[in-house]
Short mmCIF file of C-alpha atoms in Angstrom, two decimals:
data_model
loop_
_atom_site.label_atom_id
_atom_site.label_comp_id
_atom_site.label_asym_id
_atom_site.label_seq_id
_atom_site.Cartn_x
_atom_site.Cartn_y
_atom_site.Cartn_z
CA UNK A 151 36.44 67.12 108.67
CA UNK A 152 34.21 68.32 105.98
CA UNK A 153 33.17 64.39 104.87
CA UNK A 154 30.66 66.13 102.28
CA UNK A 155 33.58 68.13 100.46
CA UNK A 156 35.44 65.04 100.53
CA UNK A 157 32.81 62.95 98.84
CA UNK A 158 31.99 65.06 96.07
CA UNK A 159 35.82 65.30 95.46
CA UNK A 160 36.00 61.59 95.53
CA UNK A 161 33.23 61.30 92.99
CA UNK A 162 34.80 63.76 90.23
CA UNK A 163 38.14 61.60 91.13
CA UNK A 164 40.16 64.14 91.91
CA UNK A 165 43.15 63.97 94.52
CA UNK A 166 43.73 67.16 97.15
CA UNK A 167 46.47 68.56 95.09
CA UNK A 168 44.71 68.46 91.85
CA UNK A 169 41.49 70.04 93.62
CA UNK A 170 43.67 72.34 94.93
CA UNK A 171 45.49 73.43 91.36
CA UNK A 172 41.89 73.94 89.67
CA UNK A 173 40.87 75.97 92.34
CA UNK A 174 43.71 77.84 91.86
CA UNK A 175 44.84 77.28 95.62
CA UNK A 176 47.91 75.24 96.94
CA UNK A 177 47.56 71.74 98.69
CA UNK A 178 47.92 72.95 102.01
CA UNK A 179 45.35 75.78 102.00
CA UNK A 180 42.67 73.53 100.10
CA UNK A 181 44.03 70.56 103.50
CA UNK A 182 42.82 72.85 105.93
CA UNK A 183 39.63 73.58 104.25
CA UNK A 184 39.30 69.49 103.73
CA UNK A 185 40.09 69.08 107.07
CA UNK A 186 38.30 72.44 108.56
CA UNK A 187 40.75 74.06 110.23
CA UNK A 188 40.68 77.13 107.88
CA UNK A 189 37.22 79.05 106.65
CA UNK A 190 37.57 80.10 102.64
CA UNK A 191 36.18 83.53 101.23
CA UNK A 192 32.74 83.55 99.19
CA UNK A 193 35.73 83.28 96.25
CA UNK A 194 37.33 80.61 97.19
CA UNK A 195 33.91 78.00 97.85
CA UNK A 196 32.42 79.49 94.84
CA UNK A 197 35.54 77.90 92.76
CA UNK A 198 35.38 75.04 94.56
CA UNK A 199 31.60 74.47 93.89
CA UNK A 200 32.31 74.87 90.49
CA UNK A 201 35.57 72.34 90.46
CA UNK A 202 33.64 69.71 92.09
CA UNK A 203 30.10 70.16 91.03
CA UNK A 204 28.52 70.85 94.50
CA UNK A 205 25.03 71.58 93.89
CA UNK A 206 23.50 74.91 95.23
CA UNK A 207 21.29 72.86 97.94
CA UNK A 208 24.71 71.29 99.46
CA UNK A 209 27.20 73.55 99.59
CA UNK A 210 25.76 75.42 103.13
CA UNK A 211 26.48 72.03 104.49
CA UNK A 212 29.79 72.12 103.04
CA UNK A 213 30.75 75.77 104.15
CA UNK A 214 29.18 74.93 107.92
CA UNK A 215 30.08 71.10 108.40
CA UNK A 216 32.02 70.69 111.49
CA UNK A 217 32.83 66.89 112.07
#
C-alpha cells in the first residue's frame, strides 16, 4: 500500500471515490493506485498532487512506495 498517499488523502478528508472524481479517474483505477497494484502516468500523479496537496519533496515517495 502506498500509506503516504493515503495519509495526505486522509488529511484533506477526502474518501477514495471523491479523490478519484477530482482526479478525474474512477474508484477502481485511483484503488489500485491506493493500494499499488497499478503505476499512473506523469498525468495522472501530477492531478493527484494537486487534489491532495502532496508537496514536491514527497511525492517520489508516493510514486515509488511499495509497502
Amino acid at each position: 500500500m502506498r500509506k503516504t498517499l493515503i495519509k495526505y488523502r486522509e488529511i484533506k478528508g477526502l474518501p477514495k471515490r471523491q479523490t478519484a472524481i477530482r482526479i478525474g479517474t474512477n474508484a477502481q483505477t485511483y484503488a489500485f493506485l491506493e493500494n499499488n497494484k497499478r503505476n499512473g502516468s506523469i498525468t495522472m500523479w501530477s492531478k493527484v498532487q494537486k487534489v491532495l496537496d502532496i508537496p514536491d519533496s514527497e511525492m517520489w515517495r508516493v510514486i515509488t512506495e511499495n509497502e
